[in-house]
PDB file of C-alpha atoms and ligand atoms in Angstrom:
ATOM      1  CA  MET A1212       1.732 -23.054 -58.043  1.00 46.00           C
ATOM      2  CA  THR A1213       2.541 -20.075 -58.833  1.00 53.00           C
ATOM      3  CA  GLY A1214      -0.856 -19.133 -57.753  1.00 58.00           C
ATOM      4  CA  LEU A1215      -0.203 -20.508 -54.149  1.00 53.00           C
ATOM      5  CA  ARG A1216       3.069 -18.437 -54.163  1.00 59.00           C
ATOM      6  CA  LEU A1217       1.654 -15.173 -54.844  1.00 55.00           C
ATOM      7  CA  ALA A1218      -1.465 -15.714 -52.206  1.00 54.00           C
ATOM      8  CA  TYR A1219       1.578 -16.335 -49.696  1.00 51.00           C
ATOM      9  CA  VAL A1220       3.294 -13.049 -51.143  1.00 51.00           C
ATOM     10  CA  PHE A1221      -0.075 -11.813 -50.648  1.00 51.00           C
ATOM     11  CA  LEU A1222      -0.745 -12.468 -47.105  1.00 49.00           C
ATOM     12  CA  PHE A1223       2.483 -11.541 -46.278  1.00 47.00           C
ATOM     13  CA  LEU A1224       2.474  -8.247 -47.410  1.00 48.00           C
ATOM     14  CA  ALA A1225      -0.943  -7.929 -45.924  1.00 49.00           C
ATOM     15  CA  SER A1226       0.536  -8.557 -42.748  1.00 46.00           C
ATOM     16  CA  CYS A1227       3.000  -6.004 -43.283  1.00 43.00           C
ATOM     17  CA  TYR A1228       0.682  -3.499 -44.057  1.00 44.00           C
ATOM     18  CA  ILE A1229      -1.583  -4.366 -41.060  1.00 42.00           C
ATOM     19  CA  GLN A1230       1.317  -4.049 -39.184  1.00 42.00           C
ATOM     20  CA  CYS A1231       2.759  -0.669 -40.186  1.00 42.00           C
ATOM     21  CA  CYS A1232      -0.678   0.837 -40.125  1.00 42.00           C
ATOM     22  CA  TYR A1233      -2.482  -0.388 -36.888  1.00 43.00           C
ATOM     23  CA  GLY A1234       0.555  -1.022 -34.847  1.00 40.00           C
ATOM     24  CA  VAL A1235       1.446  -4.409 -33.347  1.00 39.00           C
ATOM     25  CA  ASP A1236      -0.418  -4.321 -30.377  1.00 40.00           C
ATOM     26  CA  SER A1237      -3.792  -5.089 -32.150  1.00 38.00           C
ATOM     27  CA  ILE A1238      -2.628  -7.954 -33.884  1.00 39.00           C
ATOM     28  CA  ILE A1239      -1.744  -9.797 -31.300  1.00 40.00           C
ATOM     29  CA  GLY A1240      -4.452  -8.798 -28.732  1.00 41.00           C
ATOM     30  CA  HIS A1241      -2.458  -6.578 -26.220  1.00 48.00           C
ATOM     31  CA  ASP A1242      -5.527  -4.212 -25.840  1.00 52.00           C
ATOM     32  CA  ASP A1243      -7.631  -7.269 -24.344  1.00 52.00           C
ATOM     33  CA  PRO A1244      -7.832  -7.064 -20.785  1.00 52.00           C
ATOM     34  CA  TYR A1245      -6.724 -10.416 -20.106  1.00 50.00           C
ATOM     35  CA  TYR A1246      -3.598 -10.302 -22.347  1.00 54.00           C
ATOM     36  CA  ARG A1247      -0.881 -11.514 -20.276  1.00 63.00           C
ATOM     37  CA  THR A1248       2.138  -8.742 -19.510  1.00 76.00           C
ATOM     38  CA  LEU A1249       5.364 -10.896 -18.530  1.00 81.00           C
ATOM     39  CA  PRO A1250       5.826 -11.473 -15.859  1.00 93.00           C
ATOM     40  CA  CYS A1251       2.535 -10.809 -14.617  1.00 95.00           C
ATOM     41  CA  PRO A1252       0.998 -14.119 -14.161  1.00 95.00           C
ATOM     42  CA  ASN A1253      -1.668 -15.479 -16.304  1.00 94.00           C
ATOM     43  CA  PRO A1254      -4.766 -12.924 -15.487  1.00 93.00           C
ATOM     44  CA  GLU A1255      -7.069 -16.198 -15.621  1.00 93.00           C
ATOM     45  CA  ASP A1256      -5.526 -17.445 -12.606  1.00 95.00           C
ATOM     46  CA  ILE A1257      -5.806 -14.348 -10.746  1.00 96.00           C
ATOM     47  CA  ALA A1258      -8.755 -12.562 -11.587  1.00 95.00           C
ATOM     48  CA  PRO A1259     -10.639 -10.789 -10.389  1.00 96.00           C
ATOM     49  CA  CYS A1260      -7.230  -9.196  -9.365  1.00 96.00           C
ATOM     50  CA  ALA A1261      -5.135  -7.401 -12.293  1.00 95.00           C
ATOM     51  CA  CYS A1262      -1.646  -7.313 -12.900  1.00 95.00           C
ATOM     52  CA  PHE A1263       0.005  -4.281 -14.474  1.00 93.00           C
ATOM     53  CA  TYR A1264       3.710  -4.324 -15.408  1.00 92.00           C
ATOM     54  CA  PHE A1265       4.783  -0.579 -15.516  1.00 88.00           C
ATOM     55  CA  ASN A1266       8.289   1.506 -14.614  1.00 89.00           C
ATOM     56  CA  GLU A1267       9.796  -2.099 -14.582  1.00 90.00           C
ATOM     57  CA  GLY A1268       7.086  -3.174 -11.722  1.00 94.00           C
ATOM     58  CA  MET A1269       4.569  -5.447 -11.122  1.00 95.00           C
ATOM     59  CA  HIS A1270       0.925  -3.613  -9.702  1.00 96.00           C
ATOM     60  CA  MET A1271      -1.668  -5.600  -8.459  1.00 97.00           C
ATOM     61  CA  ASN A1272      -4.554  -4.513  -8.418  1.00 96.00           C
ATOM     62  CA  CYS A1273      -7.077  -6.381  -5.809  1.00 97.00           C
ATOM     63  CA  THR A1274      -9.636  -3.573  -5.316  1.00 95.00           C
ATOM     64  CA  HIS A1275     -12.281  -5.924  -6.918  1.00 95.00           C
ATOM     65  CA  ILE A1276     -11.880  -8.814  -4.220  1.00 97.00           C
ATOM     66  CA  SER A1277     -15.153 -10.386  -2.980  1.00 96.00           C
ATOM     67  CA  ASP A1278     -13.686 -12.218  -0.019  1.00 97.00           C
ATOM     68  CA  ASP A1279     -10.724 -12.934   2.164  1.00 98.00           C
ATOM     69  CA  GLU A1280     -11.205 -16.551   1.228  1.00 98.00           C
ATOM     70  CA  GLU A1281     -10.744 -15.333  -2.293  1.00 98.00           C
ATOM     71  CA  LEU A1282      -7.806 -13.299  -1.847  1.00 98.00           C
ATOM     72  CA  HIS A1283      -6.000 -16.538  -0.227  1.00 98.00           C
ATOM     73  CA  GLN A1284      -6.816 -18.011  -3.703  1.00 98.00           C
ATOM     74  CA  VAL A1285      -5.365 -15.610  -6.343  1.00 98.00           C
ATOM     75  CA  PHE A1286      -1.994 -15.757  -4.084  1.00 98.00           C
ATOM     76  CA  HIS A1287      -1.644 -19.516  -3.639  1.00 98.00           C
ATOM     77  CA  SER A1288      -2.088 -19.774  -7.754  1.00 97.00           C
ATOM     78  CA  LEU A1289       0.825 -20.061 -10.221  1.00 95.00           C
ATOM     79  CA  ILE A1290       2.585 -16.628  -9.576  1.00 96.00           C
ATOM     80  CA  PRO A1291       5.951 -17.035 -11.192  1.00 95.00           C
ATOM     81  CA  PHE A1292       7.819 -13.918 -10.418  1.00 96.00           C
ATOM     82  CA  PRO A1293       6.908 -13.394  -6.621  1.00 97.00           C
ATOM     83  CA  ALA A1294       8.327  -9.939  -6.096  1.00 97.00           C
ATOM     84  CA  PHE A1295       5.308  -7.469  -6.825  1.00 98.00           C
ATOM     85  CA  ARG A1296       6.034  -3.703  -6.649  1.00 97.00           C
ATOM     86  CA  SER A1297       2.600  -2.143  -5.680  1.00 97.00           C
ATOM     87  CA  LEU A1298      -0.798  -3.920  -3.813  1.00 98.00           C
ATOM     88  CA  SER A1299      -4.160  -2.089  -3.843  1.00 97.00           C
ATOM     89  CA  LEU A1300      -6.768  -4.171  -1.679  1.00 97.00           C
ATOM     90  CA  PRO A1301     -10.564  -2.841  -0.751  1.00 97.00           C
ATOM     91  CA  THR A1302     -11.089  -2.316   3.299  1.00 96.00           C
ATOM     92  CA  GLU A1303     -14.486  -3.885   1.979  1.00 95.00           C
ATOM     93  CA  ARG A1304     -15.938  -7.331   1.950  1.00 96.00           C
ATOM     94  CA  LEU A1305     -12.260  -8.380   3.322  1.00 98.00           C
ATOM     95  CA  THR A1306     -12.393  -8.631   7.114  1.00 98.00           C
ATOM     96  CA  THR A1307      -9.137 -10.346   8.306  1.00 98.00           C
ATOM     97  CA  LEU A1308      -5.565 -10.502   6.505  1.00 98.00           C
ATOM     98  CA  SER A1309      -4.109 -13.964   7.747  1.00 98.00           C
ATOM     99  CA  GLU A1310      -0.990 -15.242   7.840  1.00 98.00           C
ATOM    100  CA  THR A1311      -0.609 -17.081   5.045  1.00 98.00           C
ATOM    101  CA  VAL A1312      -2.793 -14.990   2.619  1.00 98.00           C
ATOM    102  CA  PHE A1313      -0.075 -13.702   0.384  1.00 98.00           C
ATOM    103  CA  GLY A1314       1.797 -17.093   0.217  1.00 98.00           C
ATOM    104  CA  GLU A1315       5.048 -16.434  -0.529  1.00 97.00           C
ATOM    105  CA  VAL A1316       4.457 -12.728  -2.655  1.00 98.00           C
ATOM    106  CA  THR A1317       6.082  -9.504  -1.624  1.00 98.00           C
ATOM    107  CA  PHE A1318       5.253  -6.242  -1.838  1.00 98.00           C
ATOM    108  CA  GLU A1319       7.157  -3.010  -2.041  1.00 98.00           C
ATOM    109  CA  ASN A1320       3.905  -0.746  -1.239  1.00 98.00           C
ATOM    110  CA  VAL A1321       0.481  -1.689   0.359  1.00 98.00           C
ATOM    111  CA  GLU A1322      -2.087   0.051  -0.208  1.00 97.00           C
ATOM    112  CA  ILE A1323      -5.913  -0.551   1.722  1.00 97.00           C
ATOM    113  CA  HIS A1324      -8.645   2.097   0.316  1.00 95.00           C
ATOM    114  CA  CYS A1325     -12.073   2.227   0.353  1.00 95.00           C
ATOM    115  CA  GLN A1326     -13.756   1.737  -2.313  1.00 90.00           C
ATOM    116  CA  SER A1327     -17.451   1.734  -2.893  1.00 79.00           C
ATOM    117  CA  GLY A1328     -17.068   5.791  -1.331  1.00 65.00           C
ATOM    118  CA  ILE A1329     -15.074   8.365  -1.999  1.00 66.00           C
ATOM    119  CA  HIS A1330     -16.150   9.993   0.915  1.00 68.00           C
ATOM    120  CA  ASN A1331     -15.425   7.885   3.525  1.00 76.00           C
ATOM    121  CA  LYS A1332     -18.307   8.252   5.720  1.00 77.00           C
ATOM    122  CA  ASP A1333     -19.707   6.089   2.759  1.00 82.00           C
ATOM    123  CA  CYS A1334     -17.553   3.580   3.314  1.00 91.00           C
ATOM    124  CA  ASP A1335     -18.594  -0.003   4.785  1.00 92.00           C
ATOM    125  CA  GLU A1336     -14.916  -0.965   6.569  1.00 94.00           C
ATOM    126  CA  THR A1337     -14.935  -4.412   7.458  1.00 96.00           C
ATOM    127  CA  LEU A1338     -11.186  -4.465   7.224  1.00 98.00           C
ATOM    128  CA  THR A1339     -10.778  -5.484  11.308  1.00 98.00           C
ATOM    129  CA  THR A1340      -7.570  -7.388  11.336  1.00 98.00           C
ATOM    130  CA  ILE A1341      -3.822  -8.139  10.134  1.00 98.00           C
ATOM    131  CA  ASP A1342      -2.102 -11.148  11.711  1.00 98.00           C
ATOM    132  CA  PRO A1343       1.761  -9.913  12.823  1.00 98.00           C
ATOM    133  CA  ASN A1344       3.300 -11.889   9.766  1.00 98.00           C
ATOM    134  CA  THR A1345       0.990 -10.954   7.507  1.00 98.00           C
ATOM    135  CA  PHE A1346       3.888  -9.354   5.432  1.00 98.00           C
ATOM    136  CA  MET A1347       6.830 -11.116   6.989  1.00 98.00           C
ATOM    137  CA  LYS A1348       7.885 -12.188   3.271  1.00 98.00           C
ATOM    138  CA  SER A1349       7.913  -8.464   2.659  1.00 98.00           C
ATOM    139  CA  VAL A1350      10.128  -8.148   5.252  1.00 98.00           C
ATOM    140  CA  SER A1351      13.273  -6.187   3.033  1.00 98.00           C
ATOM    141  CA  THR A1352      11.031  -5.251   0.259  1.00 98.00           C
ATOM    142  CA  LEU A1353       8.019  -3.227   2.347  1.00 98.00           C
ATOM    143  CA  ARG A1354       8.761   0.333   2.231  1.00 98.00           C
ATOM    144  CA  SER A1355       5.227   1.860   2.768  1.00 98.00           C
ATOM    145  CA  LEU A1356       2.052  -0.247   4.511  1.00 98.00           C
ATOM    146  CA  GLU A1357      -0.814   2.967   4.329  1.00 98.00           C
ATOM    147  CA  ILE A1358      -4.154   2.055   5.539  1.00 97.00           C
ATOM    148  CA  TYR A1359      -6.490   4.629   4.677  1.00 96.00           C
ATOM    149  CA  ILE A1360      -9.862   3.559   6.212  1.00 96.00           C
ATOM    150  CA  SER A1361     -10.661   0.319   8.306  1.00 97.00           C
ATOM    151  CA  ASN A1362     -12.259  -1.065  11.378  1.00 97.00           C
ATOM    152  CA  ILE A1363      -8.863  -1.835  13.352  1.00 98.00           C
ATOM    153  CA  SER A1364      -8.460  -1.170  16.504  1.00 97.00           C
ATOM    154  CA  GLU A1365      -5.636  -3.210  17.497  1.00 96.00           C
ATOM    155  CA  PHE A1366      -2.436  -3.980  15.056  1.00 97.00           C
ATOM    156  CA  PRO A1367       0.678  -5.577  16.044  1.00 97.00           C
ATOM    157  CA  PHE A1368       2.908  -2.240  15.574  1.00 97.00           C
ATOM    158  CA  ASP A1369       5.783  -4.257  17.512  1.00 96.00           C
ATOM    159  CA  THR A1370       6.382  -5.508  14.099  1.00 97.00           C
ATOM    160  CA  ILE A1371       7.487  -2.415  12.150  1.00 98.00           C
ATOM    161  CA  GLY A1372      10.737  -2.270  13.275  1.00 97.00           C
ATOM    162  CA  GLU A1373      11.509  -5.584  11.904  1.00 98.00           C
ATOM    163  CA  TYR A1374      11.101  -4.242   8.292  1.00 98.00           C
ATOM    164  CA  LEU A1375      14.533  -2.762   7.094  1.00 98.00           C
ATOM    165  CA  ASN A1376      13.366  -0.301   4.544  1.00 98.00           C
ATOM    166  CA  ILE A1377       9.822   0.465   5.985  1.00 98.00           C
ATOM    167  CA  ASP A1378       9.890   4.594   5.342  1.00 97.00           C
ATOM    168  CA  THR A1379       6.074   5.067   5.343  1.00 98.00           C
ATOM    169  CA  PHE A1380       3.141   3.867   7.799  1.00 98.00           C
ATOM    170  CA  ARG A1381      -0.895   5.096   7.934  1.00 98.00           C
ATOM    171  CA  LEU A1382      -3.613   4.183   9.694  1.00 97.00           C
ATOM    172  CA  THR A1383      -5.927   6.479   9.280  1.00 96.00           C
ATOM    173  CA  ASN A1384      -9.949   6.666   9.959  1.00 95.00           C
ATOM    174  CA  SER A1385      -9.839   3.607  12.081  1.00 97.00           C
ATOM    175  CA  PRO A1386     -10.650   3.202  15.587  1.00 97.00           C
ATOM    176  CA  LEU A1387      -7.531   2.793  17.214  1.00 96.00           C
ATOM    177  CA  ALA A1388      -8.024   3.614  21.027  1.00 92.00           C
ATOM    178  CA  THR A1389      -4.721   4.151  22.239  1.00 92.00           C
ATOM    179  CA  PHE A1390      -1.732   5.488  20.754  1.00 91.00           C
ATOM    180  CA  PRO A1391       1.016   3.007  19.501  1.00 93.00           C
ATOM    181  CA  THR A1392       4.619   2.434  20.579  1.00 92.00           C
ATOM    182  CA  ILE A1393       6.919   1.998  17.205  1.00 95.00           C
ATOM    183  CA  ASN A1394      10.413   1.382  17.205  1.00 96.00           C
ATOM    184  CA  SER A1395      11.328   1.681  13.473  1.00 97.00           C
ATOM    185  CA  GLU A1396      15.030   3.141  12.389  1.00 96.00           C
ATOM    186  CA  THR A1397      13.798   3.677   9.302  1.00 97.00           C
ATOM    187  CA  LEU A1398      10.383   4.895   9.370  1.00 96.00           C
ATOM    188  CA  LYS A1399      10.185   8.373   8.160  1.00 93.00           C
ATOM    189  CA  GLU A1400       6.395   9.310   7.785  1.00 93.00           C
ATOM    190  CA  LEU A1401       3.457   8.672  10.383  1.00 93.00           C
ATOM    191  CA  TYR A1402       0.119   9.207   9.422  1.00 93.00           C
ATOM    192  CA  LEU A1403      -2.789   8.034  12.183  1.00 92.00           C
ATOM    193  CA  ILE A1404      -5.325  10.889  11.579  1.00 91.00           C
ATOM    194  CA  ASN A1405      -8.989  10.352  12.439  1.00 93.00           C
ATOM    195  CA  ASN A1406      -9.034   7.364  15.444  1.00 94.00           C
ATOM    196  CA  THR A1407      -9.642   7.538  18.468  1.00 92.00           C
ATOM    197  CA  PHE A1408      -6.770   7.909  20.597  1.00 88.00           C
ATOM    198  CA  ARG A1409      -6.595  10.573  23.388  1.00 84.00           C
ATOM    199  CA  GLU A1410      -3.294  10.953  24.709  1.00 81.00           C
ATOM    200  CA  ILE A1411       0.337  10.560  23.233  1.00 79.00           C
ATOM    201  CA  PRO A1412       3.032   8.675  25.605  1.00 77.00           C
ATOM    202  CA  ALA A1413       5.888  11.242  26.580  1.00 70.00           C
ATOM    203  CA  HIS A1414       7.934   9.008  24.586  1.00 73.00           C
ATOM    204  CA  VAL A1415       6.426   8.053  21.704  1.00 73.00           C
ATOM    205  CA  LEU A1416       8.862   9.262  19.576  1.00 75.00           C
ATOM    206  CA  ASP A1417      11.721   7.943  21.005  1.00 81.00           C
ATOM    207  CA  GLY A1418      11.791   4.894  18.717  1.00 89.00           C
ATOM    208  CA  VAL A1419      11.167   6.740  15.642  1.00 90.00           C
ATOM    209  CA  PRO A1420      14.459   9.015  15.209  1.00 85.00           C
ATOM    210  CA  LYS A1421      14.190   9.401  11.212  1.00 87.00           C
ATOM    211  CA  LEU A1422      10.408  10.477  11.535  1.00 86.00           C
ATOM    212  CA  THR A1423       9.973  13.716   9.320  1.00 82.00           C
ATOM    213  CA  HIS A1424       5.851  13.678   8.930  1.00 83.00           C
ATOM    214  CA  LEU A1425       3.994  13.302  11.452  1.00 84.00           C
ATOM    215  CA  GLN A1426      -0.477  13.728  11.342  1.00 85.00           C
ATOM    216  CA  LEU A1427      -2.742  13.093  14.441  1.00 83.00           C
ATOM    217  CA  GLN A1428      -5.365  15.232  13.265  1.00 83.00           C
ATOM    218  CA  HIS A1429      -8.926  14.815  14.496  1.00 85.00           C
ATOM    219  CA  ASN A1430      -8.285  12.499  17.225  1.00 82.00           C
ATOM    220  CA  ASN A1431      -9.172  13.417  20.744  1.00 79.00           C
ATOM    221  CA  ILE A1432      -6.142  14.838  21.788  1.00 77.00           C
ATOM    222  CA  ASP A1433      -6.386  17.349  24.300  1.00 74.00           C
ATOM    223  CA  SER A1434      -4.942  20.743  24.118  1.00 66.00           C
ATOM    224  CA  LEU A1435      -1.764  19.839  26.739  1.00 65.00           C
ATOM    225  CA  ALA A1436      -1.005  17.096  25.440  1.00 69.00           C
ATOM    226  CA  LYS A1437      -1.012  18.743  21.899  1.00 68.00           C
ATOM    227  CA  ALA A1438       1.392  21.540  23.079  1.00 68.00           C
ATOM    228  CA  PHE A1439       3.530  19.067  24.710  1.00 69.00           C
ATOM    229  CA  MET A1440       4.007  16.925  21.556  1.00 69.00           C
ATOM    230  CA  LYS A1441       4.749  19.973  19.871  1.00 70.00           C
ATOM    231  CA  LEU A1442       7.739  21.118  22.025  1.00 68.00           C
ATOM    232  CA  LYS A1443       8.949  17.463  22.465  1.00 66.00           C
ATOM    233  CA  VAL A1444       8.576  16.667  18.625  1.00 67.00           C
ATOM    234  CA  LEU A1445      10.809  20.021  18.062  1.00 63.00           C
ATOM    235  CA  LEU A1446      13.777  19.179  20.676  1.00 59.00           C
ATOM    236  CA  ASN A1447      13.806  15.885  19.570  1.00 58.00           C
ATOM    237  CA  LEU A1448      14.101  16.981  15.925  1.00 57.00           C
ATOM    238  CA  VAL A1449      17.019  19.137  17.032  1.00 55.00           C
ATOM    239  CA  ASN A1450      18.110  16.755  18.379  1.00 52.00           C
ATOM    240  CA  TYR A1451      18.516  13.944  15.985  1.00 51.00           C
ATOM    241  CA  SER A1452      19.133  16.379  13.165  1.00 47.00           C
ATOM    242  CA  SER A1453      22.401  17.355  12.240  1.00 42.00           C
ATOM    243  CA  GLN A1454      21.614  20.039   9.970  1.00 39.00           C
ATOM    244  CA  LEU A1455      19.032  22.315  10.939  1.00 40.00           C
ATOM    245  CA  THR A1456      17.175  21.955   7.456  1.00 41.00           C
ATOM    246  CA  ARG A1457      15.468  19.251   8.506  1.00 44.00           C
ATOM    247  CA  LEU A1458      12.882  21.306  10.679  1.00 44.00           C
ATOM    248  CA  HIS A1459      11.901  22.892   7.627  1.00 42.00           C
ATOM    249  CA  ARG A1460      11.073  19.666   5.707  1.00 44.00           C
ATOM    250  CA  THR A1461       9.130  18.718   8.628  1.00 52.00           C
ATOM    251  CA  ARG A1462       5.180  18.617   8.705  1.00 57.00           C
ATOM    252  CA  PHE A1463       3.868  18.000  12.197  1.00 62.00           C
ATOM    253  CA  ASP A1464       0.497  18.269  12.405  1.00 64.00           C
ATOM    254  CA  LEU A1465      -2.013  17.911  15.668  1.00 64.00           C
ATOM    255  CA  SER A1466      -4.536  20.045  14.321  1.00 63.00           C
ATOM    256  CA  GLY A1467      -8.515  19.247  14.406  1.00 57.00           C
ATOM    257  CA  PRO A1468     -11.000  19.165  16.828  1.00 52.00           C
ATOM    258  CA  SER A1469      -9.886  18.253  20.363  1.00 43.00           C
TER     259      SER A1469
HETATM  260  C1  LIG B 950      -7.835  -0.690  -9.512  1.00 75.08           C
HETATM  261  O1  LIG B 950      -8.346  -0.500 -10.463  1.00 75.08           O
HETATM  262  C2  LIG B 950      -9.542   0.146  -9.814  1.00 75.08           C
HETATM  263  C3  LIG B 950     -10.922  -0.006 -10.959  1.00 75.08           C
HETATM  264  O2  LIG B 950     -10.699  -1.392 -11.474  1.00 75.08           O
HETATM  265  C4  LIG B 950      -9.231   1.671 -10.296  1.00 75.08           C
HETATM  266  O3  LIG B 950     -10.304   2.805 -10.121  1.00 75.08           O
HETATM  267  C5  LIG B 950      -8.150   2.006  -9.521  1.00 75.08           C
HETATM  268  O4  LIG B 950      -7.569   3.058  -9.505  1.00 75.08           O
HETATM  269  C6  LIG B 950      -7.033   0.978  -9.510  1.00 75.08           C
HETATM  270  N1  LIG B 950      -5.510   1.257  -8.659  1.00 75.08           N
HETATM  271  C7  LIG B 950      -4.485   0.957  -8.573  1.00 75.08           C
HETATM  272  C8  LIG B 950      -3.715   1.761  -7.569  1.00 75.08           C
HETATM  273  O5  LIG B 950      -4.057   0.979  -9.735  1.00 75.08           O
HETATM  274  C1  LIG B 951     -15.669  -4.119  13.830  1.00 75.08           C
HETATM  275  O1  LIG B 951     -15.089  -4.379  14.532  1.00 75.08           O
HETATM  276  C2  LIG B 951     -15.576  -5.051  16.003  1.00 75.08           C
HETATM  277  C3  LIG B 951     -14.483  -5.803  16.436  1.00 75.08           C
HETATM  278  O2  LIG B 951     -13.488  -5.203  16.876  1.00 75.08           O
HETATM  279  C4  LIG B 951     -16.619  -5.596  15.479  1.00 75.08           C
HETATM  280  O3  LIG B 951     -17.092  -5.735  16.219  1.00 75.08           O
HETATM  281  C5  LIG B 951     -17.978  -5.059  14.530  1.00 75.08           C
HETATM  282  O4  LIG B 951     -18.252  -6.145  14.156  1.00 75.08           O
HETATM  283  C6  LIG B 951     -16.818  -4.734  13.551  1.00 75.08           C
HETATM  284  N1  LIG B 951     -17.266  -4.013  12.340  1.00 75.08           N
HETATM  285  C7  LIG B 951     -17.390  -3.945  10.772  1.00 75.08           C
HETATM  286  C8  LIG B 951     -17.926  -3.333  10.007  1.00 75.08           C
HETATM  287  O5  LIG B 951     -16.826  -5.441  10.337  1.00 75.08           O
HETATM  288  C1  LIG B 952     -13.689   9.811  10.826  1.00 75.08           C
HETATM  289  O1  LIG B 952     -13.707   7.927  10.075  1.00 75.08           O
HETATM  290  C2  LIG B 952     -14.158   7.227  10.213  1.00 75.08           C
HETATM  291  C3  LIG B 952     -14.450   5.848   9.610  1.00 75.08           C
HETATM  292  O2  LIG B 952     -13.589   5.224  10.726  1.00 75.08           O
HETATM  293  C4  LIG B 952     -15.505   8.280   9.265  1.00 75.08           C
HETATM  294  O3  LIG B 952     -16.872   7.736   9.165  1.00 75.08           O
HETATM  295  C5  LIG B 952     -15.439   9.285   9.354  1.00 75.08           C
HETATM  296  O4  LIG B 952     -16.282  10.015   7.835  1.00 75.08           O
HETATM  297  C6  LIG B 952     -13.667   9.959   9.416  1.00 75.08           C
HETATM  298  N1  LIG B 952     -14.185  11.774   9.686  1.00 75.08           N
HETATM  299  C7  LIG B 952     -13.472  12.016   9.211  1.00 75.08           C
HETATM  300  C8  LIG B 952     -12.987  14.039   9.792  1.00 75.08           C
HETATM  301  O5  LIG B 952     -12.474  12.419   7.983  1.00 75.08           O
HETATM  302  C1  LIG B 953      17.848  15.655  23.817  1.00 75.08           C
HETATM  303  O1  LIG B 953      19.838  15.755  23.757  1.00 75.08           O
HETATM  304  C2  LIG B 953      19.914  15.750  25.224  1.00 75.08           C
HETATM  305  C3  LIG B 953      21.708  16.276  25.361  1.00 75.08           C
HETATM  306  O2  LIG B 953      22.143  14.739  25.056  1.00 75.08           O
HETATM  307  C4  LIG B 953      19.364  15.104  26.101  1.00 75.08           C
HETATM  308  O3  LIG B 953      19.504  15.413  27.708  1.00 75.08           O
HETATM  309  C5  LIG B 953      17.496  15.650  25.830  1.00 75.08           C
HETATM  310  O4  LIG B 953      17.356  14.525  26.611  1.00 75.08           O
HETATM  311  C6  LIG B 953      17.662  15.320  24.352  1.00 75.08           C
HETATM  312  N1  LIG B 953      16.276  15.556  24.205  1.00 75.08           N
HETATM  313  C7  LIG B 953      14.953  14.968  23.573  1.00 75.08           C
HETATM  314  C8  LIG B 953      13.614  15.433  23.515  1.00 75.08           C
HETATM  315  O5  LIG B 953      15.332  13.727  23.221  1.00 75.08           O
END
């Protein structure tokens, strides 16, 4: 009897020792990539995506997803807490982000990158279509939608104004052939670098009164249009800003070959 009791005491002390010297994490497996960090979903349910919880937010990294269907499956698995801070997707292997692909899940920041090449030229950008309603569940949460490289030549720009808190939109390194009309009361940063449009319509900035950053490098805009745009942007900013300090913070860039 005493022997058994002693054995328990020994085990208890031993476990205290391990916890003190090696930390709780190594005992209960926090180092295991498949360890579930609540409120994230079970790693097995969402693989090959991975969810991380840090800075009081859930971050979903789906850079290893293999096709549209698999992405749909991931977001239709058991996801107990559907409000995510961020989502990372590859521009390769995906072709369409459908209306229903993300189910009930919402995001604040969405980034679509080239996963295979650091240099965009090595990228096999197949992502071509984003449905007007793909991110509509995030209508009050979405702050940024950033597509760094894609095959998107048409985008539902008329929906941007519906996102109540969006401040950054990026569609760069893509075959967008016409300059979009955007109406948004909240948008501050717009990046349309390296697309294929040649003209900038005259009233293009009227719909984005809060804009402070605009980058349009590496489009085929002729120099007269560039000069006109610069003037127009300055006039707009003077008109819209109550303090001139706003102008100093403005980054406006049309450079690049025309
Ligand atoms: C996603 O994971 C890949 C590797 O698995 C990593 O290179 C990338 O930086 C991650 N992205 C984010 C936003 O965490
Ligand atoms: C890019 O989109 C066009 C249609 O707009 C399509 O014909 C082409 O195959 C796509 N390219 C890739 C690499 O997916
Ligand atoms: C522009 O984007 C294309 C892909 O659409 C890419 O291949 C090319 O390298 C980019 N050019 C620059 C100057 O970034
Ligand atoms: C600036 O405001 C003036 C007066 O309200 C208006 O006539 C002008 O068209 C505005 N300029 C721009 C570029 O919006």
